[in-house]
Coordinates of N, CA and C and ligand atoms in Angstrom, one line a residue:
M137 N 50.2 15.9 49.7 CA 49.0 15.8 49.0 C 49.2 15.2 47.6
N138 N 48.6 14.1 47.3 CA 48.9 13.5 46.0 C 48.0 14.2 44.9
Q139 N 48.3 13.9 43.6 CA 47.6 14.6 42.5 C 46.1 14.4 42.5
L140 N 45.6 13.2 42.9 CA 44.2 12.9 42.9 C 43.5 13.8 43.9
T141 N 44.1 13.9 45.1 CA 43.5 14.7 46.2 C 43.4 16.1 45.7
T142 N 44.5 16.6 45.1 CA 44.5 18.0 44.6 C 43.4 18.2 43.6
T143 N 43.2 17.3 42.7 CA 42.2 17.4 41.6 C 40.8 17.5 42.3
L144 N 40.6 16.5 43.2 CA 39.3 16.5 43.9 C 39.0 17.8 44.7
L145 N 40.0 18.3 45.3 CA 39.9 19.6 46.1 C 39.5 20.7 45.1
L146 N 40.1 20.7 44.0 CA 39.8 21.7 43.0 C 38.3 21.6 42.6
L147 N 37.9 20.4 42.3 CA 36.5 20.2 41.8 C 35.5 20.6 42.9
V148 N 35.8 20.2 44.1 CA 34.8 20.4 45.2 C 34.8 21.8 45.7
V149 N 35.9 22.5 45.7 CA 36.0 23.8 46.3 C 35.9 24.9 45.2
I150 N 36.8 24.8 44.2 CA 36.9 25.8 43.2 C 35.7 25.9 42.3
C151 N 35.2 24.8 41.8 CA 34.1 24.8 40.9 C 32.9 25.5 41.4
P152 N 32.4 25.2 42.6 CA 31.2 25.9 43.1 C 31.4 27.4 43.2
M153 N 32.7 27.8 43.6 CA 33.0 29.2 43.7 C 32.9 29.9 42.3
W154 N 33.4 29.1 41.3 CA 33.4 29.7 39.9 C 32.0 29.8 39.4
L155 N 31.2 28.7 39.6 CA 29.8 28.7 39.2 C 29.0 29.8 39.8
S156 N 29.3 30.0 41.1 CA 28.5 31.0 41.8 C 28.9 32.4 41.3
A157 N 30.1 32.6 40.9 CA 30.6 33.9 40.3 C 29.9 34.1 39.0
Q158 N 29.7 33.0 38.2 CA 29.1 33.1 36.9 C 27.6 33.5 37.1
N159 N 26.9 32.9 38.1 CA 25.5 33.2 38.3 C 25.4 34.7 38.8
W160 N 26.3 35.1 39.6 CA 26.3 36.5 40.0 C 26.4 37.5 38.9
D161 N 27.3 37.1 37.9 CA 27.5 37.9 36.7 C 26.3 37.9 35.8
R162 N 25.5 36.8 35.9 CA 24.4 36.6 34.9 C 23.5 37.8 34.8
E163 N 23.2 38.5 36.0 CA 22.3 39.6 36.0 C 22.8 40.7 35.1
K164 N 24.1 40.8 35.0 CA 24.7 41.9 34.2 C 24.7 41.6 32.7
Q165 N 24.4 40.3 32.3 CA 24.6 39.9 30.9 C 23.5 40.4 30.0
D166 N 23.8 40.5 28.7 CA 22.8 41.0 27.7 C 22.1 39.8 27.2
P167 N 20.8 39.7 27.3 CA 20.1 38.5 26.7 C 20.3 38.3 25.2
V168 N 20.6 39.3 24.5 CA 20.8 39.2 23.1 C 22.0 38.4 22.7
A169 N 22.9 38.3 23.7 CA 24.2 37.6 23.4 C 23.9 36.1 23.2
T170 N 22.8 35.5 23.7 CA 22.5 34.1 23.5 C 21.4 33.8 22.5
E171 N 21.0 34.9 21.7 CA 20.0 34.7 20.7 C 20.7 34.3 19.4
V172 N 20.2 33.2 18.7 CA 20.7 32.8 17.4 C 19.7 33.2 16.3
W173 N 20.2 34.1 15.4 CA 19.4 34.6 14.3 C 19.7 34.0 12.9
A174 N 20.9 33.4 12.8 CA 21.3 32.9 11.5 C 22.2 31.6 11.7
P175 N 22.1 30.6 10.9 CA 21.2 30.6 9.7 C 19.7 30.3 10.1
R176 N 18.8 30.8 9.3 CA 17.4 30.5 9.6 C 17.0 29.1 9.2
P177 N 16.2 28.4 10.1 CA 15.8 27.1 9.7 C 14.9 27.2 8.4
P178 N 15.1 26.3 7.4 CA 14.3 26.3 6.2 C 12.8 26.2 6.5
K179 N 12.0 26.9 5.7 CA 10.6 26.8 5.8 C 10.1 25.5 5.2
V180 N 9.3 24.8 5.9 CA 8.7 23.5 5.4 C 7.2 23.6 5.6
T181 N 6.4 23.3 4.6 CA 5.0 23.2 4.7 C 4.6 21.8 5.3
P182 N 4.0 21.7 6.4 CA 3.8 20.4 7.0 C 2.7 19.6 6.2
G183 N 2.8 18.3 6.2 CA 1.8 17.5 5.5 C 0.5 17.5 6.2
T184 N -0.6 17.4 5.4 CA -1.9 17.3 6.0 C -2.6 16.1 5.5
G185 N -3.2 15.3 6.3 CA -3.9 14.1 5.9 C -2.8 13.1 5.3
T186 N -2.9 12.8 4.1 CA -2.0 11.8 3.5 C -0.8 12.6 2.8
A187 N -0.9 13.9 2.7 CA 0.2 14.7 2.0 C 1.5 14.7 2.9
A188 N 2.6 14.6 2.2 CA 3.9 14.6 2.9 C 4.3 16.0 3.1
P189 N 5.2 16.2 4.1 CA 5.8 17.6 4.2 C 6.5 18.0 2.9
S190 N 6.6 19.3 2.7 CA 7.0 19.9 1.4 C 8.4 19.5 1.0
D191 N 9.3 19.1 2.0 CA 10.7 18.8 1.7 C 10.9 17.3 1.7
A192 N 9.8 16.5 1.7 CA 10.0 15.0 1.8 C 10.1 14.4 0.4
I193 N 10.8 13.3 0.3 CA 10.8 12.5 -1.0 C 9.7 11.5 -0.8
V194 N 8.7 11.6 -1.8 CA 7.6 10.6 -1.7 C 8.1 9.4 -2.4
L195 N 8.1 8.3 -1.7 CA 8.6 7.0 -2.2 C 7.5 6.2 -2.8
F196 N 6.3 6.4 -2.2 CA 5.1 5.7 -2.8 C 3.9 6.5 -2.5
D197 N 3.2 6.9 -3.6 CA 2.0 7.7 -3.4 C 0.7 6.9 -3.8
G198 N 0.9 5.6 -4.1 CA -0.2 4.7 -4.4 C -0.4 4.5 -5.9
T199 N 0.3 5.2 -6.7 CA 0.0 5.2 -8.1 C 1.1 4.4 -8.9
S200 N 2.3 4.2 -8.4 CA 3.3 3.4 -9.2 C 4.4 2.9 -8.4
F201 N 5.1 2.0 -9.0 CA 6.3 1.4 -8.3 C 7.6 2.1 -8.8
N202 N 7.5 3.3 -9.4 CA 8.6 4.0 -10.0 C 9.9 4.0 -9.2
N203 N 9.7 4.1 -7.8 CA 10.9 4.3 -7.0 C 11.4 3.0 -6.4
W204 N 10.8 1.9 -6.9 CA 11.1 0.6 -6.2 C 11.5 -0.5 -7.2
E205 N 12.2 -1.5 -6.7 CA 12.6 -2.7 -7.6 C 12.9 -3.8 -6.6
H206 N 13.0 -5.0 -7.2 CA 13.5 -6.1 -6.4 C 15.0 -6.0 -6.3
A207 N 15.7 -6.8 -5.5 CA 17.1 -6.7 -5.2 C 17.9 -6.9 -6.5
D208 N 17.4 -7.8 -7.4 CA 18.1 -8.1 -8.6 C 17.9 -7.0 -9.7
G209 N 17.2 -5.9 -9.3 CA 16.9 -4.8 -10.3 C 15.7 -5.0 -11.2
S210 N 15.0 -6.2 -11.0 CA 13.8 -6.4 -11.8 C 12.6 -5.6 -11.3
P211 N 11.6 -5.4 -12.2 CA 10.4 -4.6 -11.9 C 9.6 -5.3 -10.8
V212 N 9.0 -4.5 -10.0 CA 8.2 -5.0 -8.8 C 7.1 -5.9 -9.2
K213 N 7.0 -7.1 -8.6 CA 5.9 -8.0 -8.9 C 4.8 -8.0 -7.8
W214 N 4.9 -7.1 -6.9 CA 3.8 -7.0 -5.9 C 2.6 -6.4 -6.6
K215 N 1.4 -6.5 -5.8 CA 0.2 -6.0 -6.4 C 0.0 -4.5 -6.1
L216 N -0.5 -3.8 -7.1 CA -0.8 -2.4 -6.9 C -2.2 -2.1 -7.1
E217 N -3.0 -1.8 -6.1 CA -4.4 -1.5 -6.3 C -5.0 -0.6 -5.2
D218 N -6.0 0.2 -5.5 CA -6.6 1.0 -4.5 C -5.6 1.9 -3.7
G219 N -4.6 2.4 -4.4 CA -3.7 3.3 -3.7 C -2.7 2.6 -2.8
A220 N -2.6 1.3 -2.8 CA -1.7 0.6 -1.9 C -1.0 -0.5 -2.7
M221 N 0.1 -0.9 -2.1 CA 0.9 -2.0 -2.7 C 0.8 -3.2 -1.7
T222 N 0.7 -4.4 -2.2 CA 0.5 -5.6 -1.4 C 1.6 -6.6 -1.7
V223 N 2.2 -7.2 -0.7 CA 3.2 -8.3 -0.9 C 2.5 -9.4 -1.7
V224 N 3.2 -9.9 -2.7 CA 2.8 -11.1 -3.4 C 3.9 -12.2 -2.9
G225 N 3.5 -13.1 -2.1 CA 4.4 -14.0 -1.5 C 5.2 -14.8 -2.5
G226 N 6.5 -14.9 -2.2 CA 7.4 -15.6 -3.1 C 8.1 -14.8 -4.2
T227 N 7.6 -13.5 -4.3 CA 8.2 -12.7 -5.3 C 9.5 -12.0 -4.8
S228 N 9.8 -12.0 -3.5 CA 10.9 -11.5 -2.8 C 10.7 -10.0 -2.4
A229 N 11.6 -9.6 -1.5 CA 11.5 -8.2 -1.0 C 11.6 -7.2 -2.1
I230 N 11.1 -6.0 -1.8 CA 11.4 -4.9 -2.7 C 12.2 -3.8 -2.0
Q231 N 12.9 -3.0 -2.8 CA 13.8 -1.9 -2.2 C 13.7 -0.7 -3.0
T232 N 14.1 0.4 -2.4 CA 14.1 1.7 -3.1 C 15.2 1.7 -4.1
K233 N 15.0 2.4 -5.2 CA 16.1 2.6 -6.2 C 17.2 3.5 -5.6
M234 N 16.7 4.5 -4.8 CA 17.7 5.4 -4.1 C 18.2 4.8 -2.9
G235 N 19.4 5.2 -2.5 CA 20.0 4.8 -1.2 C 19.7 5.9 -0.2
F236 N 19.6 5.5 1.1 CA 19.4 6.5 2.2 C 20.3 6.1 3.4
G237 N 20.7 7.1 4.1 CA 21.4 6.9 5.4 C 20.4 7.2 6.6
S238 N 20.7 8.3 7.3 CA 19.9 8.7 8.4 C 18.6 9.4 7.8
V239 N 17.5 9.0 8.3 CA 16.2 9.5 7.8 C 15.1 9.7 8.8
Q240 N 14.1 10.5 8.5 CA 12.8 10.5 9.1 C 11.9 9.8 8.0
L241 N 11.2 8.7 8.4 CA 10.5 7.9 7.5 C 9.0 7.7 8.0
H242 N 8.1 7.9 7.1 CA 6.7 7.7 7.3 C 6.2 6.5 6.5
V243 N 5.6 5.5 7.1 CA 5.1 4.3 6.4 C 3.7 4.0 6.9
E244 N 2.8 3.7 6.1 CA 1.5 3.2 6.6 C 1.4 1.7 6.1
W245 N 0.9 0.9 7.0 CA 0.8 -0.6 6.6 C -0.5 -1.2 7.2
R246 N -0.8 -2.3 6.6 CA -2.1 -3.0 7.0 C -1.8 -4.5 6.9
S247 N -2.1 -5.2 8.0 CA -2.1 -6.6 7.9 C -3.4 -7.1 7.3
P248 N -3.4 -8.3 6.8 CA -4.6 -8.8 6.1 C -5.9 -8.8 7.0
A249 N -7.0 -8.4 6.4 CA -8.3 -8.4 7.2 C -8.7 -9.9 7.5
E250 N -8.3 -10.8 6.5 CA -8.6 -12.2 6.7 C -7.5 -12.8 7.5
V251 N -7.7 -13.1 8.8 CA -6.7 -13.6 9.7 C -6.3 -15.0 9.4
K252 N -5.0 -15.2 9.1 CA -4.5 -16.5 8.8 C -3.2 -16.7 9.6
G253 N -2.9 -17.8 10.1 CA -1.6 -18.1 10.7 C -1.5 -17.6 12.1
E254 N -0.4 -17.9 12.8 CA -0.2 -17.6 14.2 C 1.2 -17.0 14.3
G255 N 1.4 -16.2 15.4 CA 2.7 -15.7 15.7 C 3.4 -15.0 14.6
Q256 N 4.6 -15.5 14.2 CA 5.4 -14.9 13.1 C 4.8 -15.1 11.8
G257 N 3.8 -16.0 11.7 CA 3.2 -16.3 10.4 C 1.9 -15.5 10.1
R258 N 1.6 -14.5 11.0 CA 0.4 -13.8 10.8 C 0.7 -12.3 10.4
G259 N 0.5 -12.0 9.1 CA 0.7 -10.6 8.7 C 2.1 -10.1 8.9
N260 N 3.1 -11.0 8.6 CA 4.5 -10.6 8.8 C 5.0 -9.9 7.5
S261 N 5.7 -8.8 7.8 CA 6.5 -8.1 6.8 C 7.6 -7.3 7.6
G262 N 8.1 -6.3 7.0 CA 9.1 -5.6 7.8 C 9.7 -4.4 7.0
I263 N 10.2 -3.4 7.7 CA 10.8 -2.3 7.1 C 12.3 -2.4 7.4
F264 N 13.1 -2.6 6.4 CA 14.5 -2.8 6.6 C 15.3 -1.5 6.3
L265 N 15.6 -0.7 7.4 CA 16.4 0.5 7.2 C 17.8 0.1 6.6
M266 N 18.2 0.8 5.6 CA 19.5 0.5 4.9 C 19.5 -1.0 4.5
G267 N 18.3 -1.6 4.4 CA 18.2 -3.0 3.9 C 18.8 -4.0 5.0
K268 N 19.1 -3.5 6.2 CA 19.8 -4.3 7.2 C 19.1 -4.4 8.6
Y269 N 18.4 -3.3 8.9 CA 18.0 -3.2 10.3 C 16.4 -3.2 10.3
E270 N 15.8 -4.3 10.8 CA 14.4 -4.5 10.6 C 13.5 -3.9 11.7
L271 N 12.6 -3.0 11.3 CA 11.5 -2.7 12.2 C 10.4 -3.6 11.8
Q272 N 9.9 -4.4 12.7 CA 9.0 -5.5 12.4 C 7.6 -5.0 12.0
V273 N 7.0 -5.6 11.0 CA 5.6 -5.4 10.7 C 4.9 -6.7 10.9
L274 N 3.9 -6.7 11.7 CA 3.3 -8.0 12.1 C 1.9 -7.8 12.6
D275 N 1.0 -8.7 12.4 CA -0.3 -8.7 13.1 C -0.1 -9.3 14.5
S276 N 0.2 -8.4 15.4 CA 0.4 -8.9 16.8 C -0.7 -8.2 17.7
Y277 N -1.8 -7.9 17.1 CA -2.9 -7.3 17.8 C -3.4 -8.2 18.9
E278 N -3.7 -9.5 18.6 CA -4.1 -10.4 19.6 C -3.2 -11.7 19.5
S279 N -2.6 -11.9 18.4 CA -1.7 -13.1 18.2 C -0.5 -13.0 19.1
Q280 N -0.1 -14.1 19.8 CA 1.1 -14.0 20.6 C 2.3 -14.5 19.9
T281 N 3.4 -13.8 20.2 CA 4.7 -14.2 19.7 C 5.8 -13.6 20.7
Y282 N 7.1 -13.8 20.4 CA 8.1 -13.3 21.3 C 8.0 -11.8 21.2
A283 N 8.3 -11.1 22.4 CA 8.1 -9.7 22.5 C 9.0 -8.9 21.5
N284 N 10.2 -9.4 21.4 CA 11.2 -8.7 20.5 C 11.0 -9.1 19.0
G285 N 9.8 -9.7 18.7 CA 9.5 -10.0 17.4 C 8.1 -9.5 17.0
Q286 N 7.4 -8.8 17.9 CA 6.1 -8.3 17.6 C 6.1 -7.0 16.9
A287 N 5.0 -6.5 16.4 CA 5.0 -5.2 15.7 C 5.6 -4.1 16.6
G288 N 6.4 -3.2 16.0 CA 7.0 -2.2 16.8 C 8.4 -2.6 17.4
S289 N 8.7 -3.9 17.2 CA 10.0 -4.3 17.7 C 11.1 -4.0 16.7
I290 N 12.3 -3.8 17.2 CA 13.5 -3.9 16.3 C 13.8 -5.4 16.4
Y291 N 13.6 -6.1 15.3 CA 13.5 -7.6 15.3 C 14.7 -8.2 16.0
K292 N 14.3 -9.0 17.0 CA 15.3 -9.8 17.9 C 16.3 -8.9 18.6
Q293 N 15.9 -7.6 18.7 CA 16.8 -6.7 19.5 C 16.1 -5.9 20.5
S294 N 14.9 -5.4 20.2 CA 14.3 -4.6 21.2 C 12.7 -4.7 21.1
P295 N 12.1 -5.1 22.1 CA 10.6 -5.2 22.1 C 10.0 -3.7 22.1
P296 N 8.8 -3.5 21.6 CA 8.2 -2.2 21.7 C 7.9 -1.9 23.2
L297 N 7.9 -0.6 23.5 CA 7.6 -0.2 24.9 C 6.2 -0.6 25.3
V298 N 5.3 -0.5 24.3 CA 3.9 -0.8 24.5 C 3.3 -1.4 23.2
N299 N 2.1 -2.0 23.2 CA 1.5 -2.5 22.0 C 0.3 -1.7 21.6
P300 N 0.6 -0.6 20.7 CA -0.6 0.2 20.3 C -1.1 -0.2 18.9
T301 N -1.0 -1.5 18.6 CA -1.4 -1.9 17.2 C -3.0 -1.9 17.1
K302 N -3.4 -1.7 15.9 CA -4.8 -1.8 15.6 C -5.1 -3.2 15.0
G303 N -6.4 -3.5 14.9 CA -6.7 -4.9 14.4 C -6.4 -5.2 13.0
P304 N -6.5 -6.4 12.6 CA -6.2 -6.9 11.2 C -7.1 -6.1 10.3
G305 N -6.5 -5.7 9.1 CA -7.3 -5.0 8.1 C -7.4 -3.5 8.3
E306 N -6.8 -3.0 9.4 CA -6.8 -1.5 9.7 C -5.5 -0.9 9.3
W307 N -5.5 0.3 8.7 CA -4.3 1.0 8.4 C -3.6 1.4 9.7
Q308 N -2.3 1.3 9.7 CA -1.5 1.7 10.9 C -0.3 2.5 10.4
T309 N 0.2 3.4 11.3 CA 1.3 4.3 10.8 C 2.6 4.1 11.6
Y310 N 3.7 4.1 10.9 CA 5.0 4.2 11.6 C 5.6 5.5 11.2
D311 N 6.1 6.2 12.3 CA 6.9 7.4 12.1 C 8.2 7.1 12.7
I312 N 9.3 7.1 11.9 CA 10.6 6.6 12.3 C 11.6 7.7 12.2
I313 N 12.5 7.7 13.2 CA 13.7 8.5 13.1 C 14.9 7.6 13.2
F314 N 15.6 7.4 12.2 CA 16.7 6.4 12.1 C 18.0 7.2 11.9
M315 N 19.0 6.9 12.8 CA 20.3 7.5 12.6 C 21.2 6.3 12.2
A316 N 21.8 6.5 11.0 CA 22.7 5.4 10.5 C 23.9 5.2 11.3
P317 N 24.5 4.0 11.4 CA 25.7 3.8 12.1 C 26.9 4.5 11.3
V318 N 27.9 4.9 12.0 CA 29.0 5.5 11.4 C 30.3 4.6 11.6
F319 N 31.0 4.4 10.5 CA 32.2 3.6 10.5 C 33.4 4.4 10.2
G320 N 34.5 4.0 10.7 CA 35.8 4.7 10.5 C 36.4 4.1 9.2
E321 N 37.6 4.7 8.9 CA 38.3 4.4 7.6 C 38.7 2.9 7.6
R322 N 39.0 2.4 8.7 CA 39.4 1.0 8.8 C 38.2 0.0 9.0
G323 N 37.0 0.6 8.9 CA 35.8 -0.3 9.0 C 35.3 -0.5 10.4
Q324 N 36.0 0.2 11.4 CA 35.6 0.1 12.8 C 34.4 0.9 13.0
L325 N 33.5 0.4 14.0 CA 32.3 1.1 14.3 C 32.7 2.3 15.2
L326 N 32.3 3.5 14.7 CA 32.5 4.7 15.5 C 31.2 5.1 16.3
I327 N 30.1 5.0 15.6 CA 28.8 5.4 16.3 C 27.8 4.3 15.9
P328 N 27.2 3.6 16.8 CA 26.1 2.6 16.4 C 24.9 3.3 15.9
G329 N 24.1 2.6 15.1 CA 22.8 3.2 14.6 C 21.9 3.3 15.8
S330 N 20.8 4.2 15.6 CA 19.8 4.3 16.6 C 18.5 4.6 16.0
I331 N 17.4 4.3 16.7 CA 16.1 4.4 16.1 C 15.1 4.8 17.2
T332 N 14.2 5.8 16.7 CA 13.0 6.2 17.5 C 11.8 5.9 16.6
V333 N 10.8 5.3 17.2 CA 9.6 4.9 16.4 C 8.3 5.2 17.1
L334 N 7.4 5.9 16.4 CA 6.1 6.0 16.9 C 5.2 5.1 16.1
L335 N 4.4 4.3 16.7 CA 3.4 3.4 16.1 C 2.0 3.9 16.4
N336 N 1.3 4.3 15.3 CA 0.0 4.9 15.5 C 0.1 6.1 16.5
G337 N 1.2 6.8 16.4 CA 1.4 8.0 17.2 C 1.9 7.8 18.6
V338 N 2.1 6.5 18.9 CA 2.5 6.2 20.3 C 4.0 5.7 20.3
L339 N 4.8 6.2 21.2 CA 6.2 5.9 21.2 C 6.5 4.4 21.5
V340 N 7.1 3.7 20.6 CA 7.4 2.3 20.9 C 8.9 2.0 21.0
Q341 N 9.7 2.9 20.4 CA 11.2 2.8 20.5 C 11.7 4.2 20.8
N342 N 12.4 4.3 21.9 CA 12.9 5.6 22.3 C 14.4 5.7 22.2
H343 N 14.9 6.2 21.0 CA 16.3 6.3 20.7 C 17.0 5.0 21.1
H344 N 16.5 4.0 20.6 CA 17.1 2.6 20.9 C 18.4 2.5 20.1
I345 N 19.5 2.0 20.8 CA 20.7 1.8 20.1 C 20.7 0.4 19.5
I346 N 20.9 0.4 18.2 CA 20.9 -0.8 17.4 C 22.3 -1.5 17.5
V347 N 22.3 -2.8 17.8 CA 23.6 -3.5 18.1 C 24.2 -4.2 16.9
G348 N 23.5 -4.1 15.7 CA 24.0 -4.7 14.5 C 22.9 -5.0 13.6
P349 N 23.2 -5.5 12.4 CA 22.1 -5.9 11.4 C 21.2 -7.0 12.0
T350 N 20.0 -7.0 11.5 CA 19.0 -8.0 12.0 C 19.5 -9.4 11.6
E351 N 19.4 -10.3 12.6 CA 19.8 -11.7 12.4 C 18.6 -12.5 12.9
Y352 N 18.3 -13.6 12.2 CA 17.2 -14.5 12.6 C 17.8 -15.4 13.7
K353 N 19.1 -15.8 13.5 CA 19.8 -16.7 14.4 C 21.0 -16.1 14.9
G354 N 21.3 -16.2 16.2 CA 22.5 -15.7 16.8 C 22.5 -14.2 17.0
F355 N 23.6 -13.7 17.6 CA 23.6 -12.3 18.0 C 24.2 -11.5 16.8
P356 N 23.7 -10.2 16.7 CA 24.2 -9.4 15.6 C 25.6 -8.9 15.8
Q357 N 26.2 -8.5 14.7 CA 27.5 -8.0 14.7 C 27.7 -7.0 13.6
Y358 N 28.1 -5.7 13.9 CA 28.3 -4.7 12.8 C 29.3 -5.1 11.9
L359 N 29.1 -4.8 10.6 CA 30.1 -4.9 9.6 C 30.0 -3.6 8.8
A360 N 31.1 -3.0 8.5 CA 31.1 -1.7 7.8 C 30.3 -1.8 6.5
H361 N 29.5 -0.8 6.2 CA 28.8 -0.8 4.9 C 28.7 0.7 4.4
P362 N 28.3 0.9 3.2 CA 28.2 2.2 2.6 C 27.3 3.1 3.5
T363 N 27.5 4.4 3.3 CA 26.7 5.4 4.1 C 25.3 5.6 3.6
R364 N 25.0 5.1 2.4 CA 23.6 5.1 1.8 C 23.3 3.8 1.2
L365 N 22.2 3.2 1.6 CA 21.8 1.9 1.1 C 20.2 2.0 0.9
P366 N 19.7 1.1 0.0 CA 18.3 1.1 -0.2 C 17.5 0.7 1.0
L367 N 16.3 1.3 1.1 CA 15.3 0.9 2.1 C 14.5 -0.2 1.6
A368 N 14.3 -1.3 2.3 CA 13.6 -2.5 1.8 C 12.4 -2.8 2.6
L369 N 11.4 -3.4 1.9 CA 10.2 -3.9 2.5 C 10.2 -5.5 2.3
Q370 N 9.9 -6.2 3.4 CA 10.1 -7.6 3.4 C 8.9 -8.4 2.8
D371 N 9.3 -9.4 2.0 CA 8.3 -10.5 1.6 C 8.4 -11.6 2.5
H372 N 7.5 -11.7 3.5 CA 7.5 -12.9 4.4 C 6.4 -13.9 4.1
G373 N 5.9 -13.7 2.9 CA 4.9 -14.6 2.4 C 3.4 -14.3 2.7
N374 N 3.2 -13.2 3.5 CA 1.9 -12.8 3.9 C 1.5 -11.5 3.1
P375 N 0.2 -11.4 2.7 CA -0.2 -10.3 1.9 C -0.4 -9.0 2.7
V376 N 0.7 -8.5 3.2 CA 0.6 -7.2 3.9 C 0.7 -6.0 2.9
S377 N -0.1 -5.0 3.2 CA -0.1 -3.8 2.3 C 0.6 -2.6 2.9
F378 N 1.0 -1.7 2.0 CA 1.7 -0.5 2.3 C 1.1 0.6 1.5
R379 N 1.1 1.8 2.1 CA 0.8 3.0 1.3 C 1.4 4.3 1.9
N380 N 1.4 5.4 1.2 CA 1.8 6.6 1.7 C 3.2 6.6 2.4
I381 N 4.2 6.3 1.6 CA 5.6 6.2 2.2 C 6.4 7.4 1.7
W382 N 6.9 8.2 2.7 CA 7.8 9.3 2.4 C 8.9 9.4 3.4
V383 N 9.9 10.0 2.9 CA 11.2 10.1 3.7 C 11.8 11.5 3.6
R384 N 12.4 11.9 4.7 CA 13.2 13.1 4.8 C 14.6 12.8 5.2
E385 N 15.5 13.1 4.4 CA 16.9 12.8 4.7 C 17.4 13.7 5.8
L386 N 18.1 13.1 6.8 CA 18.6 13.9 7.9 C 20.1 14.2 7.8
Ligands
MG610 MG1 9.3 -9.3 9.5

């Protein structure tokens, strides 16, 4: 009998016997033994309406750009009015002054009520996790574009599962759970990034494994980067608005 046969025999014969013995023993066990009482999960007051949960960092409450800047560190040149910020085309992307790794992120966005352009030119912006991984913002309510470039897509990597977008000019919500990639000491990828996204409360990305930073051309490739980086909002030249942005670090 060779080693492989012996191993298989053990798995097929011994394991079921052992499991069966465990189940027989289960009746004698104390249910208290599997109860976990400490540590207690911290108490959090959930958000209601536009209010963030009590342990969230509010990145934008509609009143100021205090937590934001352009990549060169200059003050934000986007428009601030009626509790929202709106992209001013050509001023460049904005990013948080703080860096973040893995997060739960809530963002509300609105493509322009006045419909202009087609495909990638209609209400385009984007949420760049760690400034590198784009969750697309686009008016793809009726406008056609490539599936892995429409709203709810991880740009050029993963189409949304469905298209639950609202029409132009309507506020929409993203609720995102992003797990940052993990790199080893020599810069090698240990764990790829992943993302789960609800768009208007509907699941559009289900623990999708990100294959690298967003690229417009060619296939992505991971390059080691710091564990915390700013979160960025894209200037794609269209007057897309944002409001009520909060984040919980994971
Ligand atoms: Mg975009």
